Coordinates of C-alpha atoms in Angstrom, one line a residue:
Chain A
X1 CA 0.0 0.0 0.0
X2 CA 1.2 3.5 -0.8
X3 CA 1.7 6.5 1.4
X4 CA -1.7 7.9 2.1
X5 CA -2.7 11.5 1.5
X6 CA -4.9 13.1 4.1
X7 CA -7.7 15.6 3.4
X8 CA -10.0 17.4 5.9
X9 CA -13.7 18.0 5.2
X10 CA -16.5 19.6 7.0
X11 CA -20.0 18.2 6.4
X12 CA -22.3 20.6 4.6
X13 CA -26.0 21.0 5.4
X14 CA -26.7 20.2 1.7
X15 CA -25.1 16.8 2.2
X16 CA -27.5 15.6 4.9
X17 CA -30.9 14.0 4.3
X18 CA -34.1 13.7 6.3
X19 CA -32.6 10.8 8.2
X20 CA -30.4 13.5 9.9
X21 CA -27.2 12.1 8.6
X22 CA -25.1 12.4 5.4
X23 CA -26.8 10.9 2.3
X24 CA -24.9 7.9 1.2
X25 CA -24.1 9.0 -2.3
X26 CA -22.1 12.0 -1.0
X27 CA -19.3 9.8 0.3
X28 CA -18.4 9.2 -3.3
X29 CA -18.1 13.0 -3.9
X30 CA -15.7 13.1 -1.0
X31 CA -13.7 10.2 -2.4
X32 CA -13.3 12.3 -5.5
X33 CA -11.8 15.1 -3.4
X34 CA -9.5 12.6 -1.8
X35 CA -8.0 11.3 -5.0
X36 CA -7.5 14.8 -6.4
X37 CA -5.7 15.7 -3.1
X38 CA -3.7 12.5 -3.3
X39 CA -2.5 13.5 -6.8
X40 CA -1.8 17.1 -5.7
X41 CA 0.4 15.9 -2.8
X42 CA 2.5 14.0 -5.4
X43 CA 2.8 17.2 -7.4
X44 CA 0.1 16.6 -9.9
X45 CA -2.8 18.9 -10.8
X46 CA -5.8 16.9 -12.0
X47 CA -7.1 19.9 -13.9
X48 CA -3.9 20.0 -16.0
X49 CA -4.1 16.2 -16.4
X50 CA -7.4 16.7 -18.2
X51 CA -6.6 19.8 -20.1
X52 CA -2.9 19.6 -20.9
X53 CA -2.3 15.8 -20.9
X54 CA -5.7 14.8 -22.2
X55 CA -6.1 12.2 -19.5
X56 CA -9.5 11.6 -18.0
X57 CA -10.1 9.1 -15.2
X58 CA -13.7 7.8 -15.3
X59 CA -14.7 5.4 -12.6
X60 CA -15.4 1.8 -13.6
X61 CA -16.1 0.4 -10.1
X62 CA -16.9 2.2 -6.9
X63 CA -17.7 0.8 -3.5
X64 CA -18.3 2.1 0.0
X65 CA -18.9 0.3 3.3
X66 CA -20.6 2.5 5.9
X67 CA -19.9 1.9 9.5
X68 CA -21.2 4.9 11.4
X69 CA -23.1 7.9 10.1
X70 CA -21.4 11.2 9.4
X71 CA -23.5 14.2 10.7
X72 CA -23.9 17.9 9.8
X73 CA -20.8 20.0 10.7
X74 CA -18.7 17.0 11.5
X75 CA -15.0 17.6 10.7
X76 CA -13.8 14.5 8.9
X77 CA -10.4 13.2 7.8
X78 CA -10.2 11.3 4.6
X79 CA -7.2 9.1 3.9
X80 CA -6.6 8.2 0.3
X81 CA -4.1 5.6 -1.0
X82 CA -3.2 4.2 -4.3
X83 CA -3.6 0.4 -3.9
X84 CA -3.1 -0.9 -7.5
X85 CA -2.1 0.3 -10.9
X86 CA -1.4 -0.8 -14.4
X87 CA -0.5 1.5 -17.2
X88 CA -4.2 2.3 -17.9
X89 CA -5.9 1.4 -14.6
X90 CA -5.7 3.0 -11.2
X91 CA -7.3 1.7 -8.0
X92 CA -7.7 3.9 -4.9
X93 CA -8.7 3.1 -1.3
X94 CA -10.3 5.5 1.1
X95 CA -10.8 5.6 4.9
X96 CA -13.0 8.3 6.4
X97 CA -12.6 9.1 10.1
X98 CA -14.4 11.6 12.3
X99 CA -11.8 13.8 14.0
X100 CA -11.5 13.5 17.7
X101 CA -13.4 16.2 19.6
X102 CA -14.0 17.2 23.2
X103 CA -17.1 14.9 23.2
X104 CA -15.9 11.9 21.3
X105 CA -12.8 10.0 20.2
X106 CA -11.8 9.6 16.6
X107 CA -14.1 7.1 14.9
X108 CA -13.9 5.2 11.6
X109 CA -17.0 6.1 9.5
X110 CA -16.5 4.5 6.1
X111 CA -14.1 2.7 3.9
X112 CA -14.2 2.4 0.1
X113 CA -12.4 1.8 -3.2
X114 CA -12.7 3.1 -6.7
X115 CA -11.2 1.8 -9.9
X116 CA -10.5 4.1 -12.8
X117 CA -9.4 3.6 -16.4
X118 CA -7.4 6.2 -18.2
X119 CA -9.0 7.6 -21.4
X120 CA -8.7 10.6 -23.6
X121 CA -11.4 13.2 -23.9
X122 CA -13.1 11.0 -26.6
X123 CA -13.2 8.1 -24.1
X124 CA -10.6 6.1 -25.9
X125 CA -8.3 4.1 -23.6
X126 CA -4.8 5.3 -23.3
X127 CA -1.8 4.7 -21.0
X128 CA -0.9 7.3 -18.3
X129 CA 2.0 9.5 -19.5
X130 CA 5.4 8.4 -18.2
X131 CA 5.8 11.3 -15.7
X132 CA 2.7 10.0 -13.8
X133 CA 3.6 6.4 -14.0
X134 CA 7.0 7.0 -12.5
X135 CA 5.8 8.9 -9.5
X136 CA 2.8 6.7 -8.9
X137 CA 4.8 3.5 -9.1
X138 CA 7.3 4.9 -6.6
X139 CA 4.5 5.9 -4.3
X140 CA 2.9 2.4 -4.6
X141 CA 6.2 0.7 -3.8
X142 CA 6.7 2.7 -0.6
X143 CA 5.0 0.0 1.5
X144 CA 3.8 1.3 4.8
X145 CA 2.4 -0.7 7.6
X146 CA -1.2 0.4 8.1
Chain B
X1 CA -47.0 35.8 -20.6
X2 CA -46.6 32.7 -22.7
X3 CA -48.4 29.4 -22.6
X4 CA -46.9 27.4 -19.7
X5 CA -45.5 24.0 -20.0
X6 CA -46.2 21.6 -17.1
X7 CA -43.8 19.0 -15.7
X8 CA -44.4 16.5 -13.0
X9 CA -41.7 15.6 -10.4
X10 CA -41.5 13.3 -7.5
X11 CA -39.3 14.5 -4.6
X12 CA -36.2 12.2 -4.2
X13 CA -34.8 11.2 -0.8
X14 CA -31.4 12.7 -1.9
X15 CA -33.2 16.1 -2.3
X16 CA -34.2 16.3 1.4
X17 CA -32.0 17.7 4.2
X18 CA -32.0 17.1 8.0
X19 CA -34.7 19.8 8.4
X20 CA -36.9 17.0 6.9
X21 CA -37.8 19.1 3.8
X22 CA -36.3 19.7 0.4
X23 CA -32.9 21.6 0.5
X24 CA -33.4 25.0 -1.0
X25 CA -30.8 24.8 -3.8
X26 CA -32.7 21.8 -5.4
X27 CA -35.5 24.0 -6.5
X28 CA -33.1 25.4 -9.1
X29 CA -32.4 21.9 -10.3
X30 CA -36.1 21.5 -10.9
X31 CA -36.4 24.9 -12.7
X32 CA -33.7 23.5 -15.1
X33 CA -35.9 20.5 -15.8
X34 CA -38.9 22.8 -16.3
X35 CA -37.2 24.9 -19.0
X36 CA -36.0 21.9 -20.9
X37 CA -39.5 20.5 -20.9
X38 CA -40.8 23.9 -21.9
X39 CA -38.5 23.8 -24.9
X40 CA -39.4 20.2 -25.6
X41 CA -43.1 21.0 -25.7
X42 CA -42.3 23.6 -28.4
X43 CA -40.5 21.0 -30.4
X44 CA -37.0 21.8 -29.4
X45 CA -34.4 19.5 -27.9
X46 CA -31.9 21.3 -25.6
X47 CA -29.3 18.6 -26.1
X48 CA -29.4 19.3 -29.9
X49 CA -29.4 23.1 -29.2
X50 CA -26.0 22.6 -27.5
X51 CA -24.4 20.1 -29.8
X52 CA -25.9 20.9 -33.2
X53 CA -26.7 24.6 -32.9
X54 CA -23.8 25.5 -30.6
X55 CA -26.1 27.4 -28.3
X56 CA -25.6 27.2 -24.5
X57 CA -27.9 29.0 -22.1
X58 CA -26.0 29.9 -18.9
X59 CA -28.0 31.5 -16.1
X60 CA -27.1 35.1 -15.3
X61 CA -29.8 35.7 -12.6
X62 CA -31.8 33.2 -10.6
X63 CA -34.3 33.7 -7.9
X64 CA -36.8 31.7 -5.9
X65 CA -39.4 32.6 -3.3
X66 CA -40.3 29.7 -1.0
X67 CA -43.8 29.6 0.4
X68 CA -44.2 26.1 1.9
X69 CA -41.8 23.3 2.1
X70 CA -41.7 20.4 -0.4
X71 CA -41.3 17.0 1.3
X72 CA -40.0 13.6 0.5
X73 CA -42.1 11.7 -2.1
X74 CA -44.4 14.6 -2.8
X75 CA -45.6 14.7 -6.3
X76 CA -45.1 18.2 -7.6
X77 CA -46.2 20.1 -10.7
X78 CA -43.9 22.7 -12.2
X79 CA -45.3 25.3 -14.5
X80 CA -42.7 27.0 -16.7
X81 CA -43.3 30.1 -18.8
X82 CA -41.2 32.3 -21.0
X83 CA -41.8 35.8 -19.7
X84 CA -39.3 37.9 -21.7
X85 CA -36.9 37.6 -24.6
X86 CA -34.5 39.5 -26.7
X87 CA -32.3 37.9 -29.4
X88 CA -29.6 36.9 -26.9
X89 CA -31.6 36.8 -23.6
X90 CA -34.3 34.6 -22.3
X91 CA -36.2 34.9 -19.1
X92 CA -38.4 32.1 -17.6
X93 CA -40.8 32.1 -14.7
X94 CA -41.7 29.0 -12.6
X95 CA -44.5 28.0 -10.3
X96 CA -44.2 24.9 -8.2
X97 CA -47.4 23.3 -6.9
X98 CA -48.0 20.2 -4.8
X99 CA -50.5 18.0 -6.5
X100 CA -53.8 17.5 -4.8
X101 CA -53.9 14.3 -2.7
X102 CA -56.4 12.5 -0.6
X103 CA -55.0 14.3 2.4
X104 CA -54.5 17.8 1.1
X105 CA -55.6 20.3 -1.6
X106 CA -53.1 21.6 -4.2
X107 CA -50.7 24.1 -2.7
X108 CA -48.4 26.6 -4.2
X109 CA -44.9 25.9 -2.8
X110 CA -42.5 28.2 -4.7
X111 CA -42.2 30.7 -7.5
X112 CA -39.0 31.8 -9.3
X113 CA -37.4 33.3 -12.3
X114 CA -34.2 32.7 -14.2
X115 CA -32.5 34.9 -16.8
X116 CA -30.2 33.3 -19.5
X117 CA -27.9 34.7 -22.1
X118 CA -27.2 32.8 -25.3
X119 CA -23.5 31.9 -25.8
X120 CA -21.6 29.5 -27.9
X121 CA -19.4 26.7 -26.4
X122 CA -16.6 29.2 -25.9
X123 CA -18.9 31.5 -23.9
X124 CA -19.1 34.1 -26.6
X125 CA -22.5 35.8 -26.8
X126 CA -24.6 35.1 -29.9
X127 CA -28.1 35.4 -31.0
X128 CA -30.5 32.5 -30.9
X129 CA -30.9 31.0 -34.4
X130 CA -34.0 32.1 -36.3
X131 CA -35.9 28.9 -35.9
X132 CA -35.9 29.3 -32.1
X133 CA -36.7 33.0 -32.2
X134 CA -39.7 32.5 -34.4
X135 CA -41.3 29.8 -32.2
X136 CA -40.4 31.5 -28.9
X137 CA -41.8 34.9 -30.0
X138 CA -45.0 33.3 -31.1
X139 CA -45.3 31.5 -27.7
X140 CA -44.6 34.8 -25.9
X141 CA -47.2 36.6 -27.8
X142 CA -49.9 34.1 -27.0
X143 CA -51.0 36.1 -24.0
X144 CA -52.9 34.0 -21.5
X145 CA -54.7 35.3 -18.4
X146 CA -53.0 33.6 -15.4
Chain C
X1 CA -33.8 -13.6 -7.5
X2 CA -37.0 -11.7 -7.1
X3 CA -39.3 -10.1 -9.6
X4 CA -37.7 -6.8 -10.6
X5 CA -39.4 -3.5 -10.6
X6 CA -38.7 -1.1 -13.5
X7 CA -38.3 2.6 -13.2
X8 CA -37.8 5.2 -16.0
X9 CA -35.4 8.1 -15.5
X10 CA -34.4 11.0 -17.7
X11 CA -30.8 12.4 -17.1
X12 CA -30.8 15.9 -15.6
X13 CA -28.3 18.6 -16.6
X14 CA -27.4 18.9 -13.0
X15 CA -26.3 15.2 -13.0
X16 CA -23.6 15.7 -15.6
X17 CA -20.1 16.9 -15.0
X18 CA -17.4 18.5 -17.1
X19 CA -16.4 15.1 -18.6
X20 CA -19.8 15.5 -20.4
X21 CA -21.3 12.4 -18.8
X22 CA -23.2 11.7 -15.6
X23 CA -21.1 12.1 -12.4
X24 CA -20.5 8.7 -10.9
X25 CA -22.1 9.4 -7.4
X26 CA -25.5 10.1 -9.0
X27 CA -26.0 6.5 -9.9
X28 CA -26.5 5.9 -6.2
X29 CA -29.2 8.5 -6.1
X30 CA -30.9 6.6 -8.9
X31 CA -30.5 3.3 -7.0
X32 CA -32.4 5.0 -4.2
X33 CA -35.3 5.8 -6.5
X34 CA -35.2 2.3 -7.8
X35 CA -35.7 0.7 -4.4
X36 CA -38.4 3.1 -3.4
X37 CA -40.2 2.1 -6.6
X38 CA -39.6 -1.5 -5.9
X39 CA -41.3 -1.2 -2.5
X40 CA -44.1 0.9 -4.1
X41 CA -44.8 -1.8 -6.7
X42 CA -45.2 -4.3 -3.8
X43 CA -47.8 -1.9 -2.2
X44 CA -45.4 -0.2 0.3
X45 CA -44.8 3.5 0.8
X46 CA -41.3 4.1 2.1
X47 CA -42.4 7.5 3.5
X48 CA -45.0 5.7 5.7
X49 CA -42.4 3.0 6.5
X50 CA -40.3 5.8 8.1
X51 CA -43.1 7.8 9.7
X52 CA -45.7 5.2 10.7
X53 CA -43.6 2.1 11.2
X54 CA -40.5 3.8 12.4
X55 CA -38.3 1.8 10.0
X56 CA -35.4 3.5 8.4
X57 CA -33.1 1.7 5.9
X58 CA -29.6 3.1 6.1
X59 CA -27.1 1.7 3.6
X60 CA -24.2 -0.3 5.0
X61 CA -22.6 -1.3 1.7
X62 CA -23.0 0.2 -1.8
X63 CA -21.3 -0.7 -5.0
X64 CA -21.6 0.2 -8.7
X65 CA -19.8 -1.1 -11.8
X66 CA -19.9 1.4 -14.6
X67 CA -19.9 0.0 -18.2
X68 CA -20.8 2.8 -20.4
X69 CA -21.5 6.5 -19.6
X70 CA -25.0 7.9 -19.2
X71 CA -25.4 11.2 -20.9
X72 CA -27.6 14.3 -20.6
X73 CA -31.2 13.8 -21.5
X74 CA -30.8 10.0 -21.9
X75 CA -33.9 8.0 -21.0
X76 CA -32.8 5.2 -18.7
X77 CA -34.5 2.1 -17.4
X78 CA -33.6 1.0 -13.9
X79 CA -34.4 -2.6 -12.9
X80 CA -34.3 -3.2 -9.1
X81 CA -34.5 -6.6 -7.4
X82 CA -34.4 -7.8 -3.9
X83 CA -31.6 -10.4 -3.9
X84 CA -31.3 -11.3 -0.2
X85 CA -33.0 -10.6 3.1
X86 CA -32.9 -11.5 6.8
X87 CA -35.2 -10.0 9.3
X88 CA -33.0 -6.9 9.8
X89 CA -31.1 -6.8 6.5
X90 CA -32.1 -6.2 2.9
X91 CA -29.9 -6.5 -0.2
X92 CA -30.9 -5.0 -3.5
X93 CA -29.4 -5.3 -7.0
X94 CA -29.8 -2.8 -9.8
X95 CA -29.3 -2.8 -13.5
X96 CA -29.4 0.5 -15.5
X97 CA -30.1 0.3 -19.2
X98 CA -30.3 3.1 -21.8
X99 CA -33.6 2.8 -23.6
X100 CA -33.5 1.9 -27.3
X101 CA -33.7 4.9 -29.5
X102 CA -33.8 5.7 -33.2
X103 CA -30.0 6.1 -33.1
X104 CA -29.0 3.2 -30.8
X105 CA -30.1 -0.1 -29.4
X106 CA -30.7 -0.6 -25.7
X107 CA -27.4 -0.7 -23.8
X108 CA -26.5 -1.8 -20.3
X109 CA -24.8 1.1 -18.5
X110 CA -24.2 0.0 -15.0
X111 CA -24.9 -2.6 -12.4
X112 CA -24.9 -2.3 -8.6
X113 CA -25.9 -3.6 -5.2
X114 CA -26.8 -2.0 -1.9
X115 CA -27.1 -3.6 1.5
X116 CA -29.4 -2.0 4.2
X117 CA -30.0 -2.6 7.8
X118 CA -33.3 -1.9 9.4
X119 CA -33.2 0.6 12.3
X120 CA -35.6 2.9 14.1
X121 CA -35.3 6.7 14.1
X122 CA -32.7 6.5 16.8
X123 CA -30.5 4.2 14.7
X124 CA -31.2 1.1 16.9
X125 CA -31.4 -2.1 14.9
X126 CA -34.9 -3.7 14.7
X127 CA -36.6 -6.3 12.6
X128 CA -38.8 -5.4 9.7
X129 CA -42.5 -5.5 10.7
X130 CA -44.3 -8.8 9.7
X131 CA -46.3 -7.2 6.9
X132 CA -43.1 -6.3 5.1
X133 CA -41.4 -9.6 5.8
X134 CA -44.2 -11.7 4.4
X135 CA -44.5 -9.8 1.1
X136 CA -40.7 -9.4 0.6
X137 CA -40.1 -13.1 1.3
X138 CA -42.8 -14.1 -1.2
X139 CA -41.2 -11.8 -3.8
X140 CA -37.8 -13.2 -3.1
X141 CA -39.0 -16.7 -3.5
X142 CA -40.5 -16.0 -6.9
X143 CA -37.4 -17.2 -8.7
X144 CA -37.2 -15.7 -12.2
X145 CA -34.5 -16.6 -14.8
X146 CA -32.5 -13.5 -15.4
Chain D
X1 CA -23.8 46.7 6.4
X2 CA -22.2 44.4 8.9
X3 CA -18.6 43.1 9.1
X4 CA -18.3 40.3 6.5
X5 CA -17.0 36.8 7.2
X6 CA -14.8 35.3 4.7
X7 CA -14.8 31.6 3.7
X8 CA -12.5 29.8 1.3
X9 CA -13.8 27.1 -1.0
X10 CA -12.3 24.9 -3.7
X11 CA -14.6 23.9 -6.6
X12 CA -15.3 20.1 -6.6
X13 CA -15.5 18.0 -9.7
X14 CA -19.1 17.0 -8.7
X15 CA -20.1 20.7 -8.8
X16 CA -19.3 21.1 -12.5
X17 CA -21.7 20.3 -15.4
X18 CA -21.2 19.4 -19.0
X19 CA -20.9 23.1 -19.9
X20 CA -17.5 22.8 -18.2
X21 CA -18.4 25.3 -15.4
X22 CA -20.1 25.1 -12.0
X23 CA -23.8 24.2 -12.1
X24 CA -25.8 27.3 -11.1
X25 CA -27.7 25.7 -8.2
X26 CA -24.4 24.9 -6.4
X27 CA -23.8 28.6 -5.6
X28 CA -26.7 28.4 -3.2
X29 CA -24.9 25.4 -1.4
X30 CA -21.9 27.7 -1.0
X31 CA -24.0 30.5 0.3
X32 CA -25.2 28.1 3.0
X33 CA -21.6 27.4 4.0
X34 CA -21.0 31.2 4.0
X35 CA -23.7 31.9 6.5
X36 CA -22.8 29.1 8.8
X37 CA -19.2 30.4 8.8
X38 CA -20.6 33.9 9.4
X39 CA -22.3 32.7 12.5
X40 CA -19.3 30.7 13.6
X41 CA -17.1 33.8 13.4
X42 CA -19.5 35.5 15.8
X43 CA -19.2 32.6 18.2
X44 CA -22.3 30.7 17.2
X45 CA -22.6 27.0 16.2
X46 CA -25.5 26.5 13.8
X47 CA -25.7 22.8 14.8
X48 CA -26.3 23.8 18.4
X49 CA -28.8 26.5 17.2
X50 CA -30.9 23.7 15.8
X51 CA -30.5 21.1 18.4
X52 CA -30.1 23.1 21.7
X53 CA -32.0 26.3 20.9
X54 CA -34.6 24.7 18.6
X55 CA -34.1 27.4 15.9
X56 CA -34.1 26.5 12.3
X57 CA -33.5 29.0 9.5
X58 CA -35.4 28.0 6.4
X59 CA -34.9 30.2 3.3
X60 CA -37.9 32.2 2.1
X61 CA -36.1 34.0 -0.7
X62 CA -32.9 33.3 -2.5
X63 CA -31.2 35.1 -5.4
X64 CA -28.0 35.0 -7.3
X65 CA -26.5 37.1 -10.1
X66 CA -23.8 35.2 -12.0
X67 CA -21.1 37.4 -13.6
X68 CA -18.4 35.0 -14.6
X69 CA -18.3 31.2 -14.4
X70 CA -16.5 29.4 -11.6
X71 CA -14.5 26.4 -12.8
X72 CA -13.2 23.1 -11.5
X73 CA -10.5 23.4 -8.9
X74 CA -10.8 27.2 -8.6
X75 CA -10.1 28.5 -5.2
X76 CA -12.9 30.9 -4.3
X77 CA -13.4 33.4 -1.5
X78 CA -16.9 33.9 -0.3
X79 CA -17.8 37.0 1.7
X80 CA -21.0 36.9 3.8
X81 CA -22.7 39.8 5.5
X82 CA -25.8 40.2 7.5
X83 CA -27.7 43.0 5.7
X84 CA -31.0 43.2 7.6
X85 CA -32.7 41.6 10.6
X86 CA -35.9 41.6 12.6
X87 CA -36.5 39.4 15.6
X88 CA -37.8 36.6 13.3
X89 CA -36.1 37.4 10.0
X90 CA -32.5 37.5 8.8
X91 CA -31.2 38.6 5.5
X92 CA -27.7 37.8 4.3
X93 CA -25.7 39.0 1.3
X94 CA -22.9 37.1 -0.5
X95 CA -20.0 38.0 -2.8
X96 CA -18.0 35.3 -4.5
X97 CA -14.6 36.1 -5.7
X98 CA -12.0 33.9 -7.5
X99 CA -8.7 34.2 -5.7
X100 CA -5.8 35.9 -7.5
X101 CA -3.5 33.4 -9.1
X102 CA -0.3 33.5 -11.1
X103 CA -2.4 33.5 -14.3
X104 CA -5.2 35.8 -13.3
X105 CA -6.2 38.7 -11.0
X106 CA -9.0 38.3 -8.5
X107 CA -12.4 38.4 -10.2
X108 CA -15.9 38.8 -8.9
X109 CA -18.0 35.8 -10.0
X110 CA -21.3 36.1 -8.3
X111 CA -23.4 38.1 -5.8
X112 CA -26.5 37.0 -4.0
X113 CA -28.9 37.3 -1.1
X114 CA -31.0 35.0 1.0
X115 CA -33.8 35.8 3.4
X116 CA -34.6 33.5 6.3
X117 CA -37.3 33.2 8.9
X118 CA -36.7 31.7 12.3
X119 CA -38.9 28.7 13.1
X120 CA -38.8 25.8 15.6
X121 CA -38.5 22.2 14.5
X122 CA -42.2 22.1 13.8
X123 CA -41.9 25.0 11.5
X124 CA -43.7 27.4 13.8
X125 CA -42.3 31.0 13.7
X126 CA -40.4 32.2 16.7
X127 CA -38.1 35.0 17.6
X128 CA -34.3 34.4 17.7
X129 CA -33.2 33.9 21.4
X130 CA -31.8 37.0 23.0
X131 CA -28.1 35.9 22.9
X132 CA -28.2 35.8 19.1
X133 CA -30.2 39.1 18.7
X134 CA -27.7 41.0 20.8
X135 CA -24.6 39.8 18.9
X136 CA -26.2 40.0 15.5
X137 CA -27.5 43.6 16.1
X138 CA -24.1 44.7 17.2
X139 CA -22.6 43.2 14.1
X140 CA -25.2 44.8 11.9
X141 CA -24.6 48.2 13.5
X142 CA -20.9 48.1 12.8
X143 CA -21.2 50.0 9.6
X144 CA -18.2 49.4 7.3
X145 CA -17.7 51.1 4.0
X146 CA -17.7 48.4 1.3

């Protein structure tokens, strides 16, 4: 497993539903933020990846296991790791934790994975350009005990 | 005022928030559906308008007045009218009503307006093509007492 | 596998992203609509289930495999089936298909599953009331070749 | 006009649409974040306001004027001010600016207002508790040239 990136999020009112907790689809919006931050922390800008390098990363598989509900105004930490890659496929894993507060210890809320293919703007498969492959492979190799 | 189009919507769980009612930004998503249906009922396909005619309709002003909350699973009727136009500007008005049910009479929930400019895909202003202008002007002229 | 329910959806502009296709998290919003319609077609009203029977169905696991992108204004068919149940757990499967059109044959776009526990409004686990269990078990037993 | 609060936001991929810019309804989600931060900077926690003080602030009027599109990954500054209040009504104004970057100077993207009534959890109108009135009135009085 690679070195994780860590992103902080605060739950928005719009993200709750009438159950009084965050609507389940919104976790996948957060995962998106996590992988963009993962790339940013390696020196990559996903916006440039799309516009300059013509690489788009559509999701082909997404999964989330929900352990405890996230609630309005919670401050959350999202850990994102690269867990597998081939030249045209990337797989990320996510762990969402509620930050420790005066009232409660840190708590694991959800875990998930997403798998992406690399395509150009016309949705034709392509390999990631070499500069990404090199850095991502080095990150993936840096095994860290979890 | 032009002849309105009428669209039916059912409130989605994802559209509610922890107040137990529909989150206020979602009414603008519905207004979008209303104006696309308005165009469709005049024989126009907004998808083709973007791809074939290179006309995009970004919003420059949007407003909504909320009178009573919409709730999960409510069946709503959305009336959409064209209320003003110039060659490169369109203004729509919306009225959202909860359908009559066994438990309750029809109720007006919200009213709003959106103003749009016509631009091409590079966000350069342009006039609406003639085929749209002709039909929209005829619709606008068809004054109906409200 | 149980008898599926079938729901029709039209892709909203708000559901697209700058890749020009539907944003991946929105498929889970559609799955929600599918399971509510599944229940409705069995005679159940999810709104009453929450308010009258104090049964809420939070998701504990959600997955989607994306095969081909859904696009703005596409008319989609969503098949929803109950694929497993215990007294306090329900598992649904979904298949999303683009309706056949003049330009293209029907195409399978995505498949997914969600697993739900039954809880009361205070998030305490409980069993589904008997009237639901009876009907859902009968539906689950009605094996249909897929 | 009151002293503004200032909130920083980064545009999410999920917030874009196929026009390649932020979908117009999402500005109202940001306004929500702005007013919660405005309250926080005065020492109030909107979550507690709902749960402890039984004060909910539904929107009765919302408006936004869009001047230039916000784009994916933009870093935005949102200024929020209280511009009017009565014991049971609050009115906020918002100004959204794109932060200055190496490529571009700061740019005003949108301006808006929202009007809220104060209600309890059963949607019955009530006055804001005294501790809020005192602080908000003081803030409103602190006239600053804009």
